[in-house]
mmCIF file of C-alpha atoms in Angstrom:
data_model
loop_
_atom_site.group_PDB
_atom_site.id
_atom_site.type_symbol
_atom_site.label_atom_id
_atom_site.label_comp_id
_atom_site.label_asym_id
_atom_site.label_seq_id
_atom_site.Cartn_x
_atom_site.Cartn_y
_atom_site.Cartn_z
ATOM 1 C CA UNK A 1 0.007 -0.011 -0.006
ATOM 2 C CA UNK A 2 1.253 3.441 -0.909
ATOM 3 C CA UNK A 3 2.345 5.687 1.932
ATOM 4 C CA UNK A 4 0.631 9.023 2.491
ATOM 5 C CA UNK A 5 3.718 10.842 1.198
ATOM 6 C CA UNK A 6 3.510 9.150 -2.172
ATOM 7 C CA UNK A 7 -0.167 9.787 -2.788
ATOM 8 C CA UNK A 8 -1.206 12.641 -5.132
ATOM 9 C CA UNK A 9 -2.684 15.879 -3.716
ATOM 10 C CA UNK A 10 -6.260 15.502 -2.606
ATOM 11 C CA UNK A 11 -8.826 16.448 -5.236
ATOM 12 C CA UNK A 12 -12.497 16.473 -4.262
ATOM 13 C CA UNK A 13 -13.435 15.854 -7.910
ATOM 14 C CA UNK A 14 -10.994 12.986 -8.480
ATOM 15 C CA UNK A 15 -11.507 10.616 -5.587
ATOM 16 C CA UNK A 16 -9.386 7.524 -5.162
ATOM 17 C CA UNK A 17 -10.857 4.058 -5.952
ATOM 18 C CA UNK A 18 -12.204 2.042 -3.065
ATOM 19 C CA UNK A 19 -13.389 -1.099 -4.853
ATOM 20 C CA UNK A 20 -14.329 -3.858 -2.439
ATOM 21 C CA UNK A 21 -14.831 -1.502 0.490
ATOM 22 C CA UNK A 22 -18.145 -1.236 2.330
ATOM 23 C CA UNK A 23 -19.244 2.122 3.781
ATOM 24 C CA UNK A 24 -22.369 2.944 5.853
ATOM 25 C CA UNK A 25 -23.708 6.488 5.898
ATOM 26 C CA UNK A 26 -26.418 7.412 8.419
ATOM 27 C CA UNK A 27 -29.043 9.896 7.334
ATOM 28 C CA UNK A 28 -28.070 9.313 3.701
ATOM 29 C CA UNK A 29 -31.460 9.965 2.104
ATOM 30 C CA UNK A 30 -31.112 13.799 2.176
ATOM 31 C CA UNK A 31 -28.804 16.716 2.834
ATOM 32 C CA UNK A 32 -25.134 16.292 3.453
ATOM 33 C CA UNK A 33 -25.550 12.584 4.046
ATOM 34 C CA UNK A 34 -26.985 12.114 0.547
ATOM 35 C CA UNK A 35 -23.984 13.833 -1.045
ATOM 36 C CA UNK A 36 -21.532 11.833 1.104
ATOM 37 C CA UNK A 37 -23.180 8.628 -0.232
ATOM 38 C CA UNK A 38 -23.276 9.905 -3.866
ATOM 39 C CA UNK A 39 -19.597 10.887 -3.783
ATOM 40 C CA UNK A 40 -18.451 7.679 -2.085
ATOM 41 C CA UNK A 41 -20.445 5.567 -4.575
ATOM 42 C CA UNK A 42 -18.262 6.983 -7.379
ATOM 43 C CA UNK A 43 -15.241 5.197 -5.899
ATOM 44 C CA UNK A 44 -16.499 1.693 -6.668
ATOM 45 C CA UNK A 45 -17.251 0.937 -3.021
ATOM 46 C CA UNK A 46 -20.508 -0.536 -1.767
ATOM 47 C CA UNK A 47 -22.376 2.266 -0.002
ATOM 48 C CA UNK A 48 -25.140 1.422 2.424
ATOM 49 C CA UNK A 49 -27.635 4.179 3.044
ATOM 50 C CA UNK A 50 -28.845 4.209 6.632
ATOM 51 C CA UNK A 51 -32.314 5.733 6.859
ATOM 52 C CA UNK A 52 -35.354 5.477 9.107
ATOM 53 C CA UNK A 53 -37.613 5.943 6.049
ATOM 54 C CA UNK A 54 -37.305 3.158 3.431
ATOM 55 C CA UNK A 55 -39.276 5.078 0.832
ATOM 56 C CA UNK A 56 -36.954 8.078 1.035
ATOM 57 C CA UNK A 57 -33.899 5.750 0.920
ATOM 58 C CA UNK A 58 -35.296 4.216 -2.300
ATOM 59 C CA UNK A 59 -35.569 7.678 -3.869
ATOM 60 C CA UNK A 60 -31.954 8.506 -2.797
ATOM 61 C CA UNK A 61 -30.645 5.217 -4.267
ATOM 62 C CA UNK A 62 -32.432 5.905 -7.589
ATOM 63 C CA UNK A 63 -30.885 9.372 -7.673
ATOM 64 C CA UNK A 64 -27.386 8.065 -7.091
ATOM 65 C CA UNK A 65 -27.754 5.295 -9.703
ATOM 66 C CA UNK A 66 -28.921 7.888 -12.200
ATOM 67 C CA UNK A 67 -25.732 9.881 -11.678
ATOM 68 C CA UNK A 68 -23.109 7.282 -10.943
ATOM 69 C CA UNK A 69 -22.728 4.523 -13.494
ATOM 70 C CA UNK A 70 -22.515 1.132 -11.867
ATOM 71 C CA UNK A 71 -23.137 2.521 -8.369
ATOM 72 C CA UNK A 72 -23.275 -0.202 -5.730
ATOM 73 C CA UNK A 73 -25.788 1.231 -3.297
ATOM 74 C CA UNK A 74 -28.335 -0.381 -1.011
ATOM 75 C CA UNK A 75 -30.215 0.685 2.065
ATOM 76 C CA UNK A 76 -30.765 -0.432 5.642
ATOM 77 C CA UNK A 77 -33.369 0.829 8.062
ATOM 78 C CA UNK A 78 -31.819 2.728 11.022
ATOM 79 C CA UNK A 79 -33.770 4.685 13.569
ATOM 80 C CA UNK A 80 -31.212 6.325 15.848
ATOM 81 C CA UNK A 81 -34.019 7.588 18.135
ATOM 82 C CA UNK A 82 -34.956 3.958 18.986
ATOM 83 C CA UNK A 83 -32.025 2.251 20.681
ATOM 84 C CA UNK A 84 -33.612 -1.178 20.675
ATOM 85 C CA UNK A 85 -33.892 -1.104 16.894
ATOM 86 C CA UNK A 86 -30.118 -0.919 16.633
ATOM 87 C CA UNK A 87 -29.517 -4.340 18.208
ATOM 88 C CA UNK A 88 -29.924 -6.343 14.971
ATOM 89 C CA UNK A 89 -28.028 -3.927 12.795
ATOM 90 C CA UNK A 90 -25.031 -6.256 12.178
ATOM 91 C CA UNK A 91 -27.330 -9.049 10.899
ATOM 92 C CA UNK A 92 -29.313 -6.546 8.866
ATOM 93 C CA UNK A 93 -26.227 -5.258 7.081
ATOM 94 C CA UNK A 94 -25.332 -8.799 5.999
ATOM 95 C CA UNK A 95 -21.577 -8.122 5.535
ATOM 96 C CA UNK A 96 -18.555 -9.635 7.140
ATOM 97 C CA UNK A 97 -16.751 -6.343 7.612
ATOM 98 C CA UNK A 98 -17.368 -2.567 7.522
ATOM 99 C CA UNK A 99 -14.619 -0.293 6.228
ATOM 100 C CA UNK A 100 -16.192 2.958 7.432
ATOM 101 C CA UNK A 101 -19.288 4.392 9.005
ATOM 102 C CA UNK A 102 -20.185 8.043 8.605
ATOM 103 C CA UNK A 103 -22.237 9.310 11.546
ATOM 104 C CA UNK A 104 -24.164 11.992 9.742
ATOM 105 C CA UNK A 105 -27.835 11.633 10.630
ATOM 106 C CA UNK A 106 -29.285 14.258 12.874
ATOM 107 C CA UNK A 107 -32.377 16.041 14.139
ATOM 108 C CA UNK A 108 -32.531 19.836 14.402
ATOM 109 C CA UNK A 109 -35.511 21.496 16.080
ATOM 110 C CA UNK A 110 -36.069 25.259 15.839
ATOM 111 C CA UNK A 111 -38.934 25.739 18.257
ATOM 112 C CA UNK A 112 -40.224 24.367 21.590
ATOM 113 C CA UNK A 113 -41.703 22.253 23.021
ATOM 114 C CA UNK A 114 -39.026 19.858 24.192
ATOM 115 C CA UNK A 115 -39.515 16.391 22.709
ATOM 116 C CA UNK A 116 -38.275 12.986 23.705
ATOM 117 C CA UNK A 117 -37.384 9.700 22.010
ATOM 118 C CA UNK A 118 -39.269 6.517 22.863
ATOM 119 C CA UNK A 119 -36.414 5.778 25.295
ATOM 120 C CA UNK A 120 -37.152 8.961 27.176
ATOM 121 C CA UNK A 121 -34.180 10.951 25.989
ATOM 122 C CA UNK A 122 -34.303 14.537 24.726
ATOM 123 C CA UNK A 123 -34.815 14.093 20.989
ATOM 124 C CA UNK A 124 -31.763 15.847 19.603
ATOM 125 C CA UNK A 125 -29.296 14.549 22.220
ATOM 126 C CA UNK A 126 -30.905 11.116 22.027
ATOM 127 C CA UNK A 127 -30.736 10.871 18.237
ATOM 128 C CA UNK A 128 -27.612 12.825 17.318
ATOM 129 C CA UNK A 129 -25.331 11.636 20.114
ATOM 130 C CA UNK A 130 -26.754 8.620 21.967
ATOM 131 C CA UNK A 131 -28.022 6.917 18.833
ATOM 132 C CA UNK A 132 -24.606 7.097 17.179
ATOM 133 C CA UNK A 133 -22.855 6.116 20.402
ATOM 134 C CA UNK A 134 -24.990 2.991 20.609
ATOM 135 C CA UNK A 135 -24.712 2.275 16.837
ATOM 136 C CA UNK A 136 -20.917 2.347 17.051
ATOM 137 C CA UNK A 137 -20.976 -0.257 19.801
ATOM 138 C CA UNK A 138 -23.149 -2.497 17.660
ATOM 139 C CA UNK A 139 -20.917 -2.012 14.596
ATOM 140 C CA UNK A 140 -17.585 -2.487 16.303
ATOM 141 C CA UNK A 141 -17.277 -6.208 15.480
ATOM 142 C CA UNK A 142 -17.686 -5.408 11.763
ATOM 143 C CA UNK A 143 -15.333 -2.380 11.951
ATOM 144 C CA UNK A 144 -12.714 -4.430 13.789
ATOM 145 C CA UNK A 145 -12.905 -7.120 11.094
ATOM 146 C CA UNK A 146 -11.748 -4.619 8.439
ATOM 147 C CA UNK A 147 -8.003 -4.016 7.825
ATOM 148 C CA UNK A 148 -8.221 -0.300 8.740
ATOM 149 C CA UNK A 149 -11.787 0.903 9.384
ATOM 150 C CA UNK A 150 -12.788 4.463 10.149
ATOM 151 C CA UNK A 151 -15.561 5.953 12.243
ATOM 152 C CA UNK A 152 -16.270 9.385 10.879
ATOM 153 C CA UNK A 153 -18.396 11.618 13.123
ATOM 154 C CA UNK A 154 -19.965 14.670 11.473
ATOM 155 C CA UNK A 155 -20.119 17.499 14.018
ATOM 156 C CA UNK A 156 -21.169 21.110 13.401
ATOM 157 C CA UNK A 157 -19.635 24.563 13.343
ATOM 158 C CA UNK A 158 -22.516 25.457 15.710
ATOM 159 C CA UNK A 159 -20.780 23.391 18.380
ATOM 160 C CA UNK A 160 -17.795 25.682 18.445
ATOM 161 C CA UNK A 161 -19.515 28.256 20.623
ATOM 162 C CA UNK A 162 -21.307 25.776 22.885
ATOM 163 C CA UNK A 163 -20.230 24.032 26.136
ATOM 164 C CA UNK A 164 -21.733 20.937 27.652
ATOM 165 C CA UNK A 165 -23.604 21.024 30.903
ATOM 166 C CA UNK A 166 -22.779 17.553 32.222
ATOM 167 C CA UNK A 167 -25.484 17.883 34.909
ATOM 168 C CA UNK A 168 -28.151 18.710 32.321
ATOM 169 C CA UNK A 169 -27.125 16.909 29.129
ATOM 170 C CA UNK A 170 -30.709 16.456 28.024
ATOM 171 C CA UNK A 171 -31.889 20.045 28.618
ATOM 172 C CA UNK A 172 -34.381 19.044 31.239
ATOM 173 C CA UNK A 173 -33.916 22.214 33.275
ATOM 174 C CA UNK A 174 -33.389 24.824 30.575
ATOM 175 C CA UNK A 175 -34.478 23.845 27.061
ATOM 176 C CA UNK A 176 -33.516 26.142 24.196
ATOM 177 C CA UNK A 177 -33.785 24.320 20.843
ATOM 178 C CA UNK A 178 -30.822 25.889 18.985
ATOM 179 C CA UNK A 179 -28.575 25.557 22.023
ATOM 180 C CA UNK A 180 -29.650 21.985 22.616
ATOM 181 C CA UNK A 181 -28.873 21.189 18.940
ATOM 182 C CA UNK A 182 -25.402 22.709 19.204
ATOM 183 C CA UNK A 183 -24.729 20.820 22.415
ATOM 184 C CA UNK A 184 -25.893 17.537 20.900
ATOM 185 C CA UNK A 185 -23.411 18.033 18.069
ATOM 186 C CA UNK A 186 -20.689 18.982 20.518
ATOM 187 C CA UNK A 187 -21.405 15.745 22.395
ATOM 188 C CA UNK A 188 -20.976 13.843 19.137
ATOM 189 C CA UNK A 189 -17.613 15.515 18.556
ATOM 190 C CA UNK A 190 -16.371 14.791 22.098
ATOM 191 C CA UNK A 191 -17.406 11.199 21.484
ATOM 192 C CA UNK A 192 -15.401 10.983 18.273
ATOM 193 C CA UNK A 193 -12.212 12.139 19.906
ATOM 194 C CA UNK A 194 -12.672 10.004 23.012
ATOM 195 C CA UNK A 195 -13.428 6.931 20.885
ATOM 196 C CA UNK A 196 -10.070 7.325 19.118
ATOM 197 C CA UNK A 197 -8.206 7.622 22.411
ATOM 198 C CA UNK A 198 -9.846 4.417 23.635
ATOM 199 C CA UNK A 199 -9.196 2.588 20.381
ATOM 200 C CA UNK A 200 -5.557 3.546 20.430
ATOM 201 C CA UNK A 201 -5.253 2.417 24.061
ATOM 202 C CA UNK A 202 -6.168 -1.166 23.089
ATOM 203 C CA UNK A 203 -4.157 -1.199 19.879
ATOM 204 C CA UNK A 204 -7.153 -1.242 17.589
ATOM 205 C CA UNK A 205 -6.736 -0.643 13.907
ATOM 206 C CA UNK A 206 -10.060 1.271 13.803
ATOM 207 C CA UNK A 207 -9.580 5.006 13.627
ATOM 208 C CA UNK A 208 -12.059 7.694 14.731
ATOM 209 C CA UNK A 209 -12.053 10.991 12.873
ATOM 210 C CA UNK A 210 -14.197 14.098 13.537
ATOM 211 C CA UNK A 211 -15.310 16.463 10.728
ATOM 212 C CA UNK A 212 -17.702 19.348 10.280
ATOM 213 C CA UNK A 213 -19.268 20.750 7.112
ATOM 214 C CA UNK A 214 -18.847 24.453 7.799
ATOM 215 C CA UNK A 215 -21.740 26.531 6.484
ATOM 216 C CA UNK A 216 -23.859 24.432 4.124
ATOM 217 C CA UNK A 217 -27.078 25.920 2.698
ATOM 218 C CA UNK A 218 -29.839 24.337 0.589
ATOM 219 C CA UNK A 219 -29.899 27.415 -1.616
ATOM 220 C CA UNK A 220 -26.257 26.738 -2.713
ATOM 221 C CA UNK A 221 -26.775 23.026 -3.209
ATOM 222 C CA UNK A 222 -27.090 21.479 -6.700
ATOM 223 C CA UNK A 223 -30.507 20.122 -7.522
ATOM 224 C CA UNK A 224 -31.174 16.435 -7.000
ATOM 225 C CA UNK A 225 -34.931 16.297 -7.572
ATOM 226 C CA UNK A 226 -36.993 15.288 -5.715
ATOM 227 C CA UNK A 227 -34.444 15.155 -2.891
ATOM 228 C CA UNK A 228 -33.094 18.658 -3.400
ATOM 229 C CA UNK A 229 -34.605 21.240 -5.723
ATOM 230 C CA UNK A 230 -32.909 24.610 -6.206
ATOM 231 C CA UNK A 231 -34.784 27.235 -8.204
ATOM 232 C CA UNK A 232 -33.192 29.933 -10.286
ATOM 233 C CA UNK A 233 -34.505 32.511 -7.872
ATOM 234 C CA UNK A 234 -32.987 30.754 -4.893
ATOM 235 C CA UNK A 235 -29.668 30.477 -6.691
ATOM 236 C CA UNK A 236 -29.574 34.212 -7.454
ATOM 237 C CA UNK A 237 -30.637 35.294 -3.968
ATOM 238 C CA UNK A 238 -28.028 33.048 -2.372
ATOM 239 C CA UNK A 239 -25.170 34.270 -4.584
ATOM 240 C CA UNK A 240 -23.796 36.804 -2.005
ATOM 241 C CA UNK A 241 -23.746 34.086 0.652
ATOM 242 C CA UNK A 242 -21.452 31.960 -1.497
ATOM 243 C CA UNK A 243 -18.587 34.269 -0.524
ATOM 244 C CA UNK A 244 -18.829 32.865 3.024
ATOM 245 C CA UNK A 245 -20.609 29.508 2.920
ATOM 246 C CA UNK A 246 -21.303 26.696 0.467
ATOM 247 C CA UNK A 247 -23.798 24.008 -0.602
ATOM 248 C CA UNK A 248 -24.337 20.670 1.022
ATOM 249 C CA UNK A 249 -22.477 18.901 -1.792
ATOM 250 C CA UNK A 250 -19.330 20.746 -0.584
ATOM 251 C CA UNK A 251 -20.298 20.265 3.068
ATOM 252 C CA UNK A 252 -19.898 16.495 2.371
ATOM 253 C CA UNK A 253 -16.219 16.879 1.370
ATOM 254 C CA UNK A 254 -14.593 16.674 4.808
ATOM 255 C CA UNK A 255 -16.459 13.467 5.608
ATOM 256 C CA UNK A 256 -15.585 11.908 2.230
ATOM 257 C CA UNK A 257 -11.931 12.807 2.689
ATOM 258 C CA UNK A 258 -11.940 11.365 6.223
ATOM 259 C CA UNK A 259 -13.205 8.057 4.816
ATOM 260 C CA UNK A 260 -10.798 7.817 1.834
ATOM 261 C CA UNK A 261 -7.584 9.808 2.306
ATOM 262 C CA UNK A 262 -4.564 7.839 3.559
ATOM 263 C CA UNK A 263 -3.207 11.092 5.056
ATOM 264 C CA UNK A 264 -6.066 11.364 7.487
ATOM 265 C CA UNK A 265 -5.391 9.859 10.955
ATOM 266 C CA UNK A 266 -7.488 9.099 13.975
ATOM 267 C CA UNK A 267 -8.078 11.835 16.486
ATOM 268 C CA UNK A 268 -7.997 14.569 13.910
ATOM 269 C CA UNK A 269 -10.511 17.301 13.056
ATOM 270 C CA UNK A 270 -11.259 18.132 9.441
ATOM 271 C CA UNK A 271 -13.383 20.995 8.043
ATOM 272 C CA UNK A 272 -13.596 23.500 5.152
ATOM 273 C CA UNK A 273 -10.462 25.414 4.269
ATOM 274 C CA UNK A 274 -11.786 29.022 4.279
ATOM 275 C CA UNK A 275 -12.484 30.195 7.853
ATOM 276 C CA UNK A 276 -13.866 26.754 8.617
ATOM 277 C CA UNK A 277 -16.974 27.696 6.616
ATOM 278 C CA UNK A 278 -16.362 26.933 2.932
ATOM 279 C CA UNK A 279 -13.878 25.419 0.528
ATOM 280 C CA UNK A 280 -12.002 22.168 0.153
ATOM 281 C CA UNK A 281 -11.344 20.120 3.299
ATOM 282 C CA UNK A 282 -8.292 20.610 5.449
ATOM 283 C CA UNK A 283 -7.116 19.485 8.844
ATOM 284 C CA UNK A 284 -7.953 21.914 11.650
ATOM 285 C CA UNK A 285 -6.518 22.324 15.123
ATOM 286 C CA UNK A 286 -8.826 20.662 17.601
ATOM 287 C CA UNK A 287 -10.964 23.277 19.272
ATOM 288 C CA UNK A 288 -9.760 24.090 22.798
ATOM 289 C CA UNK A 289 -12.857 22.861 24.635
ATOM 290 C CA UNK A 290 -12.873 19.613 22.654
ATOM 291 C CA UNK A 291 -9.388 18.876 23.946
ATOM 292 C CA UNK A 292 -10.726 18.548 27.517
ATOM 293 C CA UNK A 293 -10.324 14.829 28.125
ATOM 294 C CA UNK A 294 -12.015 14.937 31.539
ATOM 295 C CA UNK A 295 -15.236 16.242 30.004
ATOM 296 C CA UNK A 296 -15.025 13.638 27.267
ATOM 297 C CA UNK A 297 -14.518 10.831 29.787
ATOM 298 C CA UNK A 298 -17.431 11.909 31.951
ATOM 299 C CA UNK A 299 -19.659 12.246 28.896
ATOM 300 C CA UNK A 300 -18.623 8.743 27.808
ATOM 301 C CA UNK A 301 -19.568 7.278 31.216
ATOM 302 C CA UNK A 302 -22.960 9.010 31.198
ATOM 303 C CA UNK A 303 -23.611 7.924 27.608
ATOM 304 C CA UNK A 304 -22.734 4.318 28.451
ATOM 305 C CA UNK A 305 -25.118 4.387 31.382
ATOM 306 C CA UNK A 306 -27.936 5.910 29.281
ATOM 307 C CA UNK A 307 -27.500 3.419 26.394
ATOM 308 C CA UNK A 308 -26.393 0.276 28.202
ATOM 309 C CA UNK A 309 -23.537 -0.306 25.701
ATOM 310 C CA UNK A 310 -19.912 0.727 25.446
ATOM 311 C CA UNK A 311 -18.287 1.221 21.983
ATOM 312 C CA UNK A 312 -14.837 1.096 23.603
ATOM 313 C CA UNK A 313 -15.349 -2.297 25.256
ATOM 314 C CA UNK A 314 -12.740 -4.044 23.160
ATOM 315 C CA UNK A 315 -10.100 -6.697 23.847
ATOM 316 C CA UNK A 316 -6.516 -5.638 24.209
ATOM 317 C CA UNK A 317 -4.050 -5.839 21.355
ATOM 318 C CA UNK A 318 -3.390 -9.392 20.193
ATOM 319 C CA UNK A 319 0.053 -10.868 20.062
ATOM 320 C CA UNK A 320 1.872 -9.765 16.956
ATOM 321 C CA UNK A 321 -0.495 -6.783 16.419
ATOM 322 C CA UNK A 322 0.057 -4.993 13.146
ATOM 323 C CA UNK A 323 -0.067 -1.161 13.338
ATOM 324 C CA UNK A 324 -3.151 0.112 11.536
ATOM 325 C CA UNK A 325 -2.885 1.322 7.977
ATOM 326 C CA UNK A 326 -5.498 3.233 6.025
ATOM 327 C CA UNK A 327 -7.668 2.795 2.999
#
């Protein structure tokens, strides 16, 4: 396998081949998740669209097949707001290994009232963070079976200005929808970094990478009817915003690079090049508050207690362990 130093410069429009690989993308029937799946499908990999709505997943698969010749795409039902539904996910996938999972799915509420999942968790925290936390635990046997799997967690630029309240993770005392969303994405990002620390501690070849899409607007996103429709008027009115932000197709680039690029390593943060808001993906310095390992460890313990599973519950390195390499 070629080393990172011998690979050509990264080009978002000329992705490396990944024939034989299997990638799962949560929330892949719309938005950034759709474009992550569409772009990954152009590499020759099998891309599994995780969606809680089979009909919408069918539409997304048809769209990808219409744009990517020979695309190997299929769907699996995933409802991250229902933790019990995640138990059979390994059998449902029907594969012997998983080369990457992109934790993209998410719920964003703009207005009260506060809502809960069927498990009694605040909807955004329960879906965006706890759902992916539990899903990772279920998928770890498949990820560990791959030569060099990656867990890619899609955070948000909105999390940069937030801080977790470890005594009120589920906004039971003070619910503000936009803040609760930002904190749920911040929890996801803490999880991604803490997961990599725990994987490294046991010598795992699985790597955990955190990314964020910057500013990604529907009005700057190419049309993919009926999934995404951009009118001429919307395109014109959004033109000034393109100086600062981008469409969701470009918001997908950091996650796609985190899956495919041999230069990406676990424990890193990747986002858009220009002010963290737009442009091609680059590695960023980990935000100061995300580097607080004590907060990450306490969040992990609370998440384990709330879900009843532990993604880091892995055996130690086996004798003759081979250092992990990358796709």
